PDB file of C-alpha atoms in Angstrom:
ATOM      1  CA  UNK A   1     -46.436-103.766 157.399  1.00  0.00           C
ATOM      2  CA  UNK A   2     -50.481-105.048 156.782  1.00  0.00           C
ATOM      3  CA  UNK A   3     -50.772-101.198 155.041  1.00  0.00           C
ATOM      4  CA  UNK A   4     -48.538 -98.546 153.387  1.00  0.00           C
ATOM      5  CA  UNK A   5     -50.410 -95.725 155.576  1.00  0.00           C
ATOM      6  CA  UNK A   6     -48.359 -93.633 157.919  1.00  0.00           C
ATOM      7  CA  UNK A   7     -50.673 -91.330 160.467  1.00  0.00           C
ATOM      8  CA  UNK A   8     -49.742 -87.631 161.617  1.00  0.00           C
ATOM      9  CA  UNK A   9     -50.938 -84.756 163.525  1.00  0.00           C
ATOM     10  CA  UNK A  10     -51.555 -82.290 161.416  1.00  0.00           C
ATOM     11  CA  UNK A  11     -53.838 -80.819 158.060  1.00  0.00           C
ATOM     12  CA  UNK A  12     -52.534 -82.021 154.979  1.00  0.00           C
ATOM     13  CA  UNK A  13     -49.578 -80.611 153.730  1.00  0.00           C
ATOM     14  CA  UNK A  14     -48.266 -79.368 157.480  1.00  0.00           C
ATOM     15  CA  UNK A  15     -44.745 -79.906 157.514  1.00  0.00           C
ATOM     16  CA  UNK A  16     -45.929 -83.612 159.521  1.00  0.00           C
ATOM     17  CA  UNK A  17     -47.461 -84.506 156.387  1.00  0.00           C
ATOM     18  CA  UNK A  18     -44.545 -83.731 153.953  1.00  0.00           C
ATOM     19  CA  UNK A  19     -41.943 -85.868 156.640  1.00  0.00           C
ATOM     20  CA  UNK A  20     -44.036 -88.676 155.718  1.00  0.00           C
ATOM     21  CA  UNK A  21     -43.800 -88.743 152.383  1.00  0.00           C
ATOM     22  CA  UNK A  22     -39.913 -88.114 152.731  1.00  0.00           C
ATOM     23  CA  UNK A  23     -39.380 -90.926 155.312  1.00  0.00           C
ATOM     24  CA  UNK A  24     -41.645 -93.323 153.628  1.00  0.00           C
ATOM     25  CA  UNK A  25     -41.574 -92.619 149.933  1.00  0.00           C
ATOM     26  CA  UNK A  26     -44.848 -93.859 148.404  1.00  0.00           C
ATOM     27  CA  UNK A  27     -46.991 -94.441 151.628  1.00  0.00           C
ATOM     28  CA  UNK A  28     -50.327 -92.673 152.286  1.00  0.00           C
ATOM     29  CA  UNK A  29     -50.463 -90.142 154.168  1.00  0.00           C
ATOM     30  CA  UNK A  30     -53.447 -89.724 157.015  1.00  0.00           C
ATOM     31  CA  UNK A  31     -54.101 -86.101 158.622  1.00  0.00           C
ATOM     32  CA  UNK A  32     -55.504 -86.543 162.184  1.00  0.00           C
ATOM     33  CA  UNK A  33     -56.219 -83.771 163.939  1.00  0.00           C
ATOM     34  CA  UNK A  34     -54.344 -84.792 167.188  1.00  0.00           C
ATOM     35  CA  UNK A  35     -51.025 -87.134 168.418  1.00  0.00           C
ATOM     36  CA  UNK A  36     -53.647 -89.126 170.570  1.00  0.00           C
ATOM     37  CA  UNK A  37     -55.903 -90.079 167.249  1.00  0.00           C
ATOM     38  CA  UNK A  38     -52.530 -90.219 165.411  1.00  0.00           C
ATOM     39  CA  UNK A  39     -51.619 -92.956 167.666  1.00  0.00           C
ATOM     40  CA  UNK A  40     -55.084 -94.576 167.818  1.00  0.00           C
ATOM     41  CA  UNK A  41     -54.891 -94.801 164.121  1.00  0.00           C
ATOM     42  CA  UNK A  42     -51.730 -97.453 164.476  1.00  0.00           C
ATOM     43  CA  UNK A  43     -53.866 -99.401 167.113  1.00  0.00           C
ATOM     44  CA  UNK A  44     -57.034 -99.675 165.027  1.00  0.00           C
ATOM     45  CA  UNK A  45     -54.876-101.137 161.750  1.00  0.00           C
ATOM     46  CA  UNK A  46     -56.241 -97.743 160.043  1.00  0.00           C
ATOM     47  CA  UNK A  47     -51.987 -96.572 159.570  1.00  0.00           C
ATOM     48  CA  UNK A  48     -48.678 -99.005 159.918  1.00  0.00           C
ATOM     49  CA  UNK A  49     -46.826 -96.540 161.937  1.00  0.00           C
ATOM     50  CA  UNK A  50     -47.253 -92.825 163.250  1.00  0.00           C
ATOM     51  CA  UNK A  51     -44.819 -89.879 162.906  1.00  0.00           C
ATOM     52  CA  UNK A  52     -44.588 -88.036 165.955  1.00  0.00           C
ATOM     53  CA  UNK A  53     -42.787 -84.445 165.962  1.00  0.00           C
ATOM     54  CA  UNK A  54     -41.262 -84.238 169.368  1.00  0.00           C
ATOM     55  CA  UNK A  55     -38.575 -81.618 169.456  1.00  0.00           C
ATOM     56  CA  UNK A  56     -37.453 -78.712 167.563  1.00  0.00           C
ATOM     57  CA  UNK A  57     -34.006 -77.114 167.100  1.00  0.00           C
ATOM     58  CA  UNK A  58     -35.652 -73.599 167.859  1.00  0.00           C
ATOM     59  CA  UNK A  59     -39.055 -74.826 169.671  1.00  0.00           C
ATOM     60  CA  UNK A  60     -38.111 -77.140 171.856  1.00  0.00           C
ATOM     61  CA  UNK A  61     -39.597 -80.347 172.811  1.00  0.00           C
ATOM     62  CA  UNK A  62     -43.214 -80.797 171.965  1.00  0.00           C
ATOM     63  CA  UNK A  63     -44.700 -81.675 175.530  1.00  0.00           C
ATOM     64  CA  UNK A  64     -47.964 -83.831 174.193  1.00  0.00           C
ATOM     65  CA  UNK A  65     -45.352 -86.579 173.420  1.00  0.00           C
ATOM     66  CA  UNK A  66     -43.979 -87.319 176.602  1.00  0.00           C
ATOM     67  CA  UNK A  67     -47.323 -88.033 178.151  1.00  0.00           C
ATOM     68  CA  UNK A  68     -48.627 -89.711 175.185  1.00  0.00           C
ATOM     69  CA  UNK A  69     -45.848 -92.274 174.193  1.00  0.00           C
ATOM     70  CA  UNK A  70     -45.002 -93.859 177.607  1.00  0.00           C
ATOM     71  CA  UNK A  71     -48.864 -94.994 177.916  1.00  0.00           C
ATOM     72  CA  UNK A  72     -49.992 -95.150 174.445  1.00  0.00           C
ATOM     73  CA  UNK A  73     -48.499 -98.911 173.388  1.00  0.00           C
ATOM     74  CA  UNK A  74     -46.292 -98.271 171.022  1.00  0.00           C
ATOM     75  CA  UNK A  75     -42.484 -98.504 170.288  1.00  0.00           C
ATOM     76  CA  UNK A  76     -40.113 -96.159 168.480  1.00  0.00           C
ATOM     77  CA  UNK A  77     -38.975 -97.614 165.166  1.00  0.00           C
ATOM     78  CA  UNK A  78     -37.397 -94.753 163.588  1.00  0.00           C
ATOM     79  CA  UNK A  79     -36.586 -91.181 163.963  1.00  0.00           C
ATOM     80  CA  UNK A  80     -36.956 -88.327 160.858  1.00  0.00           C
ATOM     81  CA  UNK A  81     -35.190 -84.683 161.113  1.00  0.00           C
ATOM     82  CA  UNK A  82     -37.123 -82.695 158.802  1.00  0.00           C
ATOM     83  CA  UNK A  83     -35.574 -79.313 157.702  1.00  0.00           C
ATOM     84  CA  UNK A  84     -38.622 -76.226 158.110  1.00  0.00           C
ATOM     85  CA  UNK A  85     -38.587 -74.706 155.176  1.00  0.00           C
ATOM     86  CA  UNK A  86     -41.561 -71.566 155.330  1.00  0.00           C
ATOM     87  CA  UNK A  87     -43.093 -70.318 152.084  1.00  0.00           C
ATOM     88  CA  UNK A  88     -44.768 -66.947 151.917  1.00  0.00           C
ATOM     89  CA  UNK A  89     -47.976 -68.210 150.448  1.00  0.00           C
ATOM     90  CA  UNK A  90     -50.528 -65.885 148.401  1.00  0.00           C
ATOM     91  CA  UNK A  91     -53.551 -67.072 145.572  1.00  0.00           C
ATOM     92  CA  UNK A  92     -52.404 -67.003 141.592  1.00  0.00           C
ATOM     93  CA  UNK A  93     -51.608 -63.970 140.522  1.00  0.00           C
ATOM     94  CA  UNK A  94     -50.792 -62.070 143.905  1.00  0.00           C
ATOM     95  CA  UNK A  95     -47.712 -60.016 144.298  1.00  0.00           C
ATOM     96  CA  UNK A  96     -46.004 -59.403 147.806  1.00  0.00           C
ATOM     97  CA  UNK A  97     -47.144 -55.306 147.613  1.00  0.00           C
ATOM     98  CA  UNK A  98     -50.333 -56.698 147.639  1.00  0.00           C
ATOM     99  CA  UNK A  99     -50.014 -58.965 151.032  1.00  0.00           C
ATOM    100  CA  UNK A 100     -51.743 -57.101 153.805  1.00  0.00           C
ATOM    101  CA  UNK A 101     -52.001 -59.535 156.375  1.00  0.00           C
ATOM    102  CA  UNK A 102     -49.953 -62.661 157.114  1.00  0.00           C
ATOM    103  CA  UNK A 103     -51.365 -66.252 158.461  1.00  0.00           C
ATOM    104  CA  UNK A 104     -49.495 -69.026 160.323  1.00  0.00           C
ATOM    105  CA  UNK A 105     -49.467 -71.120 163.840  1.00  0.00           C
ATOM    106  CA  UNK A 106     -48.125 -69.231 166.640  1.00  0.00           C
ATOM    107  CA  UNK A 107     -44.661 -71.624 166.574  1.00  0.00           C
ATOM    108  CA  UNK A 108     -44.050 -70.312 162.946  1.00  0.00           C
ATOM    109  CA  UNK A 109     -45.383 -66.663 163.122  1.00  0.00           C
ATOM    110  CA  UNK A 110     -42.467 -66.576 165.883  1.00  0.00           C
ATOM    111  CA  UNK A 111     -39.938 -67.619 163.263  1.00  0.00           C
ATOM    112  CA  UNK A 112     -40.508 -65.269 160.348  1.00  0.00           C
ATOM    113  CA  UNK A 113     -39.918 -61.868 162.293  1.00  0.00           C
ATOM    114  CA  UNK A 114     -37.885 -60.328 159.836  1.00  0.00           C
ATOM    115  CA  UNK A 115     -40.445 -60.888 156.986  1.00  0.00           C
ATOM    116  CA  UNK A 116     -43.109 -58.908 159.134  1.00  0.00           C
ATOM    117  CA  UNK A 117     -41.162 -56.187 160.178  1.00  0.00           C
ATOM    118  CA  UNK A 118     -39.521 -55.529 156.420  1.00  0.00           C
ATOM    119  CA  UNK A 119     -42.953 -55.276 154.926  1.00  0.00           C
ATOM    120  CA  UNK A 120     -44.822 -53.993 157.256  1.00  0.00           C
ATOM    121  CA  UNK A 121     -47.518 -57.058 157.571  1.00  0.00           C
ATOM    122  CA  UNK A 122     -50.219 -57.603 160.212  1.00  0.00           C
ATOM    123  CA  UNK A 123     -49.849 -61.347 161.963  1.00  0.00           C
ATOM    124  CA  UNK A 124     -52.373 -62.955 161.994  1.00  0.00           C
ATOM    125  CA  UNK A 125     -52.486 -66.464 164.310  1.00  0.00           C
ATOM    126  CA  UNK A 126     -54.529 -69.746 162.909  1.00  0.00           C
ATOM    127  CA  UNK A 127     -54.495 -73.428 164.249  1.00  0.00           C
ATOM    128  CA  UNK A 128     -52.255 -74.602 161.467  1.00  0.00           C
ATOM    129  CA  UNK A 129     -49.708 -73.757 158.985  1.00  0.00           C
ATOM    130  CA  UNK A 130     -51.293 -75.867 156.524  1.00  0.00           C
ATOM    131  CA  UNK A 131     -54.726 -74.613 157.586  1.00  0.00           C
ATOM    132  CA  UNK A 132     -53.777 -70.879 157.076  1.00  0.00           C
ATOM    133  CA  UNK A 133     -52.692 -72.172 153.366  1.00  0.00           C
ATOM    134  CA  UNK A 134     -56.616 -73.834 153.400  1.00  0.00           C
ATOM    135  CA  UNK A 135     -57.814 -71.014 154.371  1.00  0.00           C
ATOM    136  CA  UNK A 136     -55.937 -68.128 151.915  1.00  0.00           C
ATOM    137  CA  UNK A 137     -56.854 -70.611 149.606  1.00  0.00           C
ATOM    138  CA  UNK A 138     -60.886 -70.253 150.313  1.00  0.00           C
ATOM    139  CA  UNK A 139     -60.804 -66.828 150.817  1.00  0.00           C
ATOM    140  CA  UNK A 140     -58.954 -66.226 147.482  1.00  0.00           C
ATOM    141  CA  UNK A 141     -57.969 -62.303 148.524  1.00  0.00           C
ATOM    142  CA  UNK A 142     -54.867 -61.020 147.140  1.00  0.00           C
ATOM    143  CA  UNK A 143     -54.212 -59.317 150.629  1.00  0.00           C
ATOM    144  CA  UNK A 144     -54.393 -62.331 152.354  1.00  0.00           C
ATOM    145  CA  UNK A 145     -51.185 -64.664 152.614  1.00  0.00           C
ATOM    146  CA  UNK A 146     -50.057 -67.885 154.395  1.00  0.00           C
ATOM    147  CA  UNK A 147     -46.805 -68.999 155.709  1.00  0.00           C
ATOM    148  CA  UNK A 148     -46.405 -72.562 155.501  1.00  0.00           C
ATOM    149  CA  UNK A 149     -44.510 -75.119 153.345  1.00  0.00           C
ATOM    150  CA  UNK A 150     -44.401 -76.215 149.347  1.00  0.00           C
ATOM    151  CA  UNK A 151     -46.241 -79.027 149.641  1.00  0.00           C
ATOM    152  CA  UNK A 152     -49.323 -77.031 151.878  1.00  0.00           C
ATOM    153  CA  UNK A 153     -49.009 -74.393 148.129  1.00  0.00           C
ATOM    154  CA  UNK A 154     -49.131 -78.023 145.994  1.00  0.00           C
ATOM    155  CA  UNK A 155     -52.440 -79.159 147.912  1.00  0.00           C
ATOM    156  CA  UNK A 156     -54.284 -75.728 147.882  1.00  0.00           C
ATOM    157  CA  UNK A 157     -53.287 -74.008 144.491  1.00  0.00           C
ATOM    158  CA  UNK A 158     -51.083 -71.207 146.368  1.00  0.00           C
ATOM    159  CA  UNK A 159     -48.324 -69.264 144.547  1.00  0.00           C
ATOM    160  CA  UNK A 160     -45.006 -69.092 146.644  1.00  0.00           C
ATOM    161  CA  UNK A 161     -44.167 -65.337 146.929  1.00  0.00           C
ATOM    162  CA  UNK A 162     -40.867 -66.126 148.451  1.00  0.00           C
ATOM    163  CA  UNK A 163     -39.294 -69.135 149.979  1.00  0.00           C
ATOM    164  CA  UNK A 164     -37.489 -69.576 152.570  1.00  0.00           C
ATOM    165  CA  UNK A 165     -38.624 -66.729 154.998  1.00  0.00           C
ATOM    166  CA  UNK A 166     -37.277 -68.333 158.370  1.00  0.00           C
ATOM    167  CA  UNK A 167     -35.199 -66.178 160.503  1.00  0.00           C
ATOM    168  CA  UNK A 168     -33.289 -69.136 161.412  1.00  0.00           C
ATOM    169  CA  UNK A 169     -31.595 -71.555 158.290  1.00  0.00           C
ATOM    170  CA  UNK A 170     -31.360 -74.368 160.695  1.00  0.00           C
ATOM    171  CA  UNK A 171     -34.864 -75.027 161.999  1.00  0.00           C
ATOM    172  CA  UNK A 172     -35.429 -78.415 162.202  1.00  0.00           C
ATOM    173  CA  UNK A 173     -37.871 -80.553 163.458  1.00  0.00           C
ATOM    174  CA  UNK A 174     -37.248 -84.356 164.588  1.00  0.00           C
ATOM    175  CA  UNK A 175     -39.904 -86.763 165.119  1.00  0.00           C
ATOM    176  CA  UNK A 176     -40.588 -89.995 165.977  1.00  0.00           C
ATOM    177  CA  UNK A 177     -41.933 -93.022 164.294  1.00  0.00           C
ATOM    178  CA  UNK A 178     -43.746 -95.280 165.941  1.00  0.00           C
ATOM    179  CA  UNK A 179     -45.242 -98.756 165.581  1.00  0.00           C
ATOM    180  CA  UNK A 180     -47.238-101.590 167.861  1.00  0.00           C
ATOM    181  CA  UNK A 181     -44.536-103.923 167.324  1.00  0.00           C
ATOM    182  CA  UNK A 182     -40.615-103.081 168.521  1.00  0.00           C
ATOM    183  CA  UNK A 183     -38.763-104.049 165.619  1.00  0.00           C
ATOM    184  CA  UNK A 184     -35.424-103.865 167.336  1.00  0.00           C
ATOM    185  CA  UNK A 185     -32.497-104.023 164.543  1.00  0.00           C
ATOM    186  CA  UNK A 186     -29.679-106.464 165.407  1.00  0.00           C
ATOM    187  CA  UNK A 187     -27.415-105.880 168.189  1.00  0.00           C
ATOM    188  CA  UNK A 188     -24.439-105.991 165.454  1.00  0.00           C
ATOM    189  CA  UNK A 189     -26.271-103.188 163.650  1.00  0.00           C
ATOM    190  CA  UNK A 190     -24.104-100.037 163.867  1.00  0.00           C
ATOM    191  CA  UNK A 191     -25.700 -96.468 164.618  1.00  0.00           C
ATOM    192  CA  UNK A 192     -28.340 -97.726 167.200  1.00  0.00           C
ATOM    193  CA  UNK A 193     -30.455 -95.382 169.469  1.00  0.00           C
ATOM    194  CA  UNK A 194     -32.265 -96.122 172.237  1.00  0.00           C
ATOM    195  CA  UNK A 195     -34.641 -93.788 174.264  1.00  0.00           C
ATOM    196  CA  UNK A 196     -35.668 -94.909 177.580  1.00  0.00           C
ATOM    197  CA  UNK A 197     -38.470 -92.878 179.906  1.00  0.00           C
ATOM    198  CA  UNK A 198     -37.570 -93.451 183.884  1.00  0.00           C
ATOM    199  CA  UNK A 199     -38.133 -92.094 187.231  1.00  0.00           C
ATOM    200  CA  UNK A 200     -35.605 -91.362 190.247  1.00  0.00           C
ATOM    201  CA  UNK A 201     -36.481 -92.856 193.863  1.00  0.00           C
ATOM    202  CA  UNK A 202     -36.678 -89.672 195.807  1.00  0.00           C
ATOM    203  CA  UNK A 203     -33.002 -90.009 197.611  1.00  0.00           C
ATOM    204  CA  UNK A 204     -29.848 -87.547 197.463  1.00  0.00           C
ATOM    205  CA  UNK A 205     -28.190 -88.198 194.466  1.00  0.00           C
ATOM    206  CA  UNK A 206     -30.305 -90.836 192.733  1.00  0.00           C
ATOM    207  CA  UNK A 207     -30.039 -88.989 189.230  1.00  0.00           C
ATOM    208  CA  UNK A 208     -26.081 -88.423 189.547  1.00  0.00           C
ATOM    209  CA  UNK A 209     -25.909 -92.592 190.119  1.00  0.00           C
ATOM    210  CA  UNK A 210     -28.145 -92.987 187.043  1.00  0.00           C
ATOM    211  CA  UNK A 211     -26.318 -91.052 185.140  1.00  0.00           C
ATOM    212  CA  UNK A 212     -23.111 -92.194 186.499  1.00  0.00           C
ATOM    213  CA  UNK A 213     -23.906 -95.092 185.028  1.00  0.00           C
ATOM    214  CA  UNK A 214     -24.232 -94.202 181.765  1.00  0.00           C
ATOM    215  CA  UNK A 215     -20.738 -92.262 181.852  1.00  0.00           C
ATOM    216  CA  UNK A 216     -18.649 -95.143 183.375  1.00  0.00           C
ATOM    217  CA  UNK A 217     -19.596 -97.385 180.730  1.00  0.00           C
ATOM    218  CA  UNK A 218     -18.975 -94.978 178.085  1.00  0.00           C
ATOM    219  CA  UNK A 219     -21.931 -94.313 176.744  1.00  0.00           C
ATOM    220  CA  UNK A 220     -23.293 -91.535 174.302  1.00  0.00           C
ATOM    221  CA  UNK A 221     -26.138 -89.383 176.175  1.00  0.00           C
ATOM    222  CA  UNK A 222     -27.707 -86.689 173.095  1.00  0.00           C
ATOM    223  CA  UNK A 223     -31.173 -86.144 174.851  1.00  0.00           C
ATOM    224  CA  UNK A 224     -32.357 -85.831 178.631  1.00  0.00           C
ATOM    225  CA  UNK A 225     -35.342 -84.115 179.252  1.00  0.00           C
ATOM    226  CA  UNK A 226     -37.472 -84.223 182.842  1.00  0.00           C
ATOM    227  CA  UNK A 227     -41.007 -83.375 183.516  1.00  0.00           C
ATOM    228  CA  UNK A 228     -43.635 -83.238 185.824  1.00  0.00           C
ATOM    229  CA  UNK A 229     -46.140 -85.928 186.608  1.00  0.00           C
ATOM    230  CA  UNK A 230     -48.857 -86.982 188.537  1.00  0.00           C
ATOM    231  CA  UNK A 231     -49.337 -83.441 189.460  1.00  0.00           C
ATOM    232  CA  UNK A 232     -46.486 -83.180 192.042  1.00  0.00           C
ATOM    233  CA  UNK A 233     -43.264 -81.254 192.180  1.00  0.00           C
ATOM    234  CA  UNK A 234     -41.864 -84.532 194.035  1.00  0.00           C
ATOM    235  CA  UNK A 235     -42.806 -87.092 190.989  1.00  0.00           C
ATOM    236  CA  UNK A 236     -40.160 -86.258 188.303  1.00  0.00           C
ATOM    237  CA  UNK A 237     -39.844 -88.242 185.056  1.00  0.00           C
ATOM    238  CA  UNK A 238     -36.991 -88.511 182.534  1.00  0.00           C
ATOM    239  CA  UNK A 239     -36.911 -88.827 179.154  1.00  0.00           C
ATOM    240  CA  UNK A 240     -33.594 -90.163 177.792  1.00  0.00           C
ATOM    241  CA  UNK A 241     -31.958 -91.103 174.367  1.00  0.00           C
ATOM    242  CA  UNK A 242     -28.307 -92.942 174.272  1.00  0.00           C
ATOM    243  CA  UNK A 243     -26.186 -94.483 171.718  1.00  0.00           C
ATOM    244  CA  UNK A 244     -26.024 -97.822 171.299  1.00  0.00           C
ATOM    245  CA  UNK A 245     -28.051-100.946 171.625  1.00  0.00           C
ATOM    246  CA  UNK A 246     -29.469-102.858 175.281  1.00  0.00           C
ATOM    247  CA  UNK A 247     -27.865-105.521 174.300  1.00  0.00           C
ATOM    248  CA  UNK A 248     -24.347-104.508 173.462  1.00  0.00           C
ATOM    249  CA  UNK A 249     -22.239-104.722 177.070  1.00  0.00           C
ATOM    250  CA  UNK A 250     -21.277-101.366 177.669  1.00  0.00           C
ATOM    251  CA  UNK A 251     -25.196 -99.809 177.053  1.00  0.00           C
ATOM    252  CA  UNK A 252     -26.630-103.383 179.110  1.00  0.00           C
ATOM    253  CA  UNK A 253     -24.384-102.101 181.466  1.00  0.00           C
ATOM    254  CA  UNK A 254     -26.026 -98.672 181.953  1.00  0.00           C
ATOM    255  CA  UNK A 255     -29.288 -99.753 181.872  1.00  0.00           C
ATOM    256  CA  UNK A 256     -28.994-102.116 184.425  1.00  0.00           C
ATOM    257  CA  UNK A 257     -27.844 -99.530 187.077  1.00  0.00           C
ATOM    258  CA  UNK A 258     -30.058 -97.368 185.847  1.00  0.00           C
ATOM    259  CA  UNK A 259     -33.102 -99.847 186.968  1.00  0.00           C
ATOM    260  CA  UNK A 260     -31.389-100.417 189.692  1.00  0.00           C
ATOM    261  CA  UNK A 261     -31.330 -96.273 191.409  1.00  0.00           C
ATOM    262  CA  UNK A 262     -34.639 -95.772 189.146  1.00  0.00           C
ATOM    263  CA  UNK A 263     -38.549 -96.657 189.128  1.00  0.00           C
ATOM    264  CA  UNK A 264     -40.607 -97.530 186.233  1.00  0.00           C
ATOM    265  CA  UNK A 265     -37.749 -97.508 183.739  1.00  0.00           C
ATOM    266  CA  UNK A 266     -39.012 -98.631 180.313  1.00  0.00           C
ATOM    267  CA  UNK A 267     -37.566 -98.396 177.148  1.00  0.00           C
ATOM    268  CA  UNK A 268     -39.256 -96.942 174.462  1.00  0.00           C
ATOM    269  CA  UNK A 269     -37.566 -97.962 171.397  1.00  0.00           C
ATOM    270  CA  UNK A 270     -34.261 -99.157 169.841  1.00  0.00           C
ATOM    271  CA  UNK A 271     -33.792 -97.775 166.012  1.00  0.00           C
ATOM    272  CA  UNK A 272     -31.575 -96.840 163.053  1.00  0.00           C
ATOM    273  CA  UNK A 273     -30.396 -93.529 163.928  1.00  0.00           C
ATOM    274  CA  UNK A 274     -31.677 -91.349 161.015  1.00  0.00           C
ATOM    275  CA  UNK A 275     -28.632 -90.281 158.426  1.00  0.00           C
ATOM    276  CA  UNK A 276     -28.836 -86.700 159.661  1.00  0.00           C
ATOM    277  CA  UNK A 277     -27.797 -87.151 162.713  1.00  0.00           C
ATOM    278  CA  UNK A 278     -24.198 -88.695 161.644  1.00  0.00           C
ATOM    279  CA  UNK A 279     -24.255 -85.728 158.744  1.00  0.00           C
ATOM    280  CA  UNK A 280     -24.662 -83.107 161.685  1.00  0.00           C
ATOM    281  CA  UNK A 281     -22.107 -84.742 163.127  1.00  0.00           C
ATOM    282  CA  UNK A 282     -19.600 -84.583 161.000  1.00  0.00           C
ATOM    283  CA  UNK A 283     -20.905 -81.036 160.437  1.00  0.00           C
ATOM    284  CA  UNK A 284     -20.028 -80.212 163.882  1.00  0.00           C
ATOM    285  CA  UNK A 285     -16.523 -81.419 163.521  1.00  0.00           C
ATOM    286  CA  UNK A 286     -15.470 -80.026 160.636  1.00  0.00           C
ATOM    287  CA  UNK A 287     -13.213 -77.060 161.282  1.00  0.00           C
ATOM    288  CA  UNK A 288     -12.503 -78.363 164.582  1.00  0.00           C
ATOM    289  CA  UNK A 289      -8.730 -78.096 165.967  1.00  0.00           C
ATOM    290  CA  UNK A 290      -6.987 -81.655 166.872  1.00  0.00           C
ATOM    291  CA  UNK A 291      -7.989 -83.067 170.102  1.00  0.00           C
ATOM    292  CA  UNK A 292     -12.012 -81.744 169.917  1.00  0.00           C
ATOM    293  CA  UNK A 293     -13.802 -84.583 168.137  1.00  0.00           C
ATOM    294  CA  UNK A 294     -14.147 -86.956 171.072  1.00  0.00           C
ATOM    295  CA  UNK A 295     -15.316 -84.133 173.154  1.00  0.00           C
ATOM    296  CA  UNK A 296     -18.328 -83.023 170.724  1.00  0.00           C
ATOM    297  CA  UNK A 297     -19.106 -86.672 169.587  1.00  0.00           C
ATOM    298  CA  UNK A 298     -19.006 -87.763 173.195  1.00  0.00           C
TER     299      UNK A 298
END
């Protein structure tokens, strides 16, 4: 890497920022204020590598990345899971009988329901769940809280009123990490991913082949989105991620019938799948009766 900088989209201390410092220990964080200048960062040498949030296990997938990535020049090298965590947020001193009105992003007012309802507090919607924090934090009125994470009440000299005020314990957000250069690991390497972006040809059963493909040869599908392009219901892109390396025979295998009933296949990236996902996996087995592993895993 020519710099220990890694860009996101986000203010400092969003929940972007603190899955940088936990994927790359050490590194510099830089704030940019979209995924588009997050990604020109990496081009201009300004950051090594982007993270890029791009679904969430209550959210959804985060649209801007599908049309940014296939175009934008640069390869996934990584993926991150990072675990939302949402801190009720007031200045020194405050107590939670003294919160009036409550300040997030839309995404994470949405998550904290239960908080509002069992005190009674007005929502109010900002940009950013860091930039509510920057802004309780200016204002410096009792009355006035932010929901947003630790590291947003480390940056801005917030008091946590209470932690953990999510609805939902498993809200989790993956991203992304991107690079100009590929950095493929070795074929050999165990626990692989690759995503792939692709579009059908527009004939019966184009999308069954292509994914026939993928389940002949055995291979491990845990993500297939579509979406619209071109502004068209006919033009319909994929977005895909598999187990396994392009170079291993059963996933080479796949991806060459897959270019075969597709257009414009490209692959996007072939990385380390983060240690969550195996630890989720064995979460999901555990408990399970004989006879269910290959199903879930598969």
């Amino acid at each position: 890497m020519t710099n220990k900088v890694i860009a996101f989209q986000g203010r400092p201390g969003a929940y972007s920022d603190l899955a940088c410092r936990q994927a790359k220990p050490g590194w510099k964080t830089l704030p940019c204020k979209t995924f588009a200048e997050a990604i020109e960062a990496v081009h201009k040498g300004r950051a090594s590598l982007a993270m890029l949030a791009c679904e969430n296990s209550l959210a959804g997938r985060v649209p801007d990345i599908h049309t940014l990535l296939p175009n934008s020049g640069l390869y996934i090298v990584g993926e991150h899971f990072q675990r939302v965590e949402h801190c009720l947020l007031g200045v020194p001193g405050t107590r939670i009988e003294d919160v009036k009105r409550v300040h997030t992003h839309p995404v994470a007012m949405g998550q904290i329901c239960n908080l509002l309802n069992n005190h009674n507090f007005t929502p109010v919607v900002e940009f950013d769940t860091a930039g509510a924090a920057e802004l309780v934090a200016l204002w410096n009125k009792p009355e006035e809280a932010a929901v947003a994470s630790e590291l947003a009440a480390q940056l801005n000299g917030l008091e946590i009123l209470q932690r953990n005020v999510e609805d939902a314990k498993h809200n989790t957000t993956r991203f992304y990490i991107a690079s100009c250069s590929a950095d493929r690991p070795e074929p050999s390497t165990p626990d692989v991913m690759t995503t792939v972006i692709f579009s059908v040809k527009n004939i019966p059963g184009a999308l069954y082949k292509v994914l026939g493909g993928f389940a002949t040869n055995g291979v491990n599908m845990t993500r297939l989105e579509s979406y619209m392009t071109g502004g068209t219901f006919a033009a319909t892109r994929f977005l895909m991620d598999v187990d396994g390396h392009p170079q291993e025979e059963a996933l080479g295998k796949a991806l060459a019938e897959l270019d075969f009933f597709s257009e414009d296949a490209k692959i996007l990236g072939v990385y380390k799948q983060s240690p969550f996902r195996r630890q989720m996996i064995g979460v999901s087995l555990e408990g399970q009766p004989s006879g269910c592993a290959d199903a879930i895993a598969g």
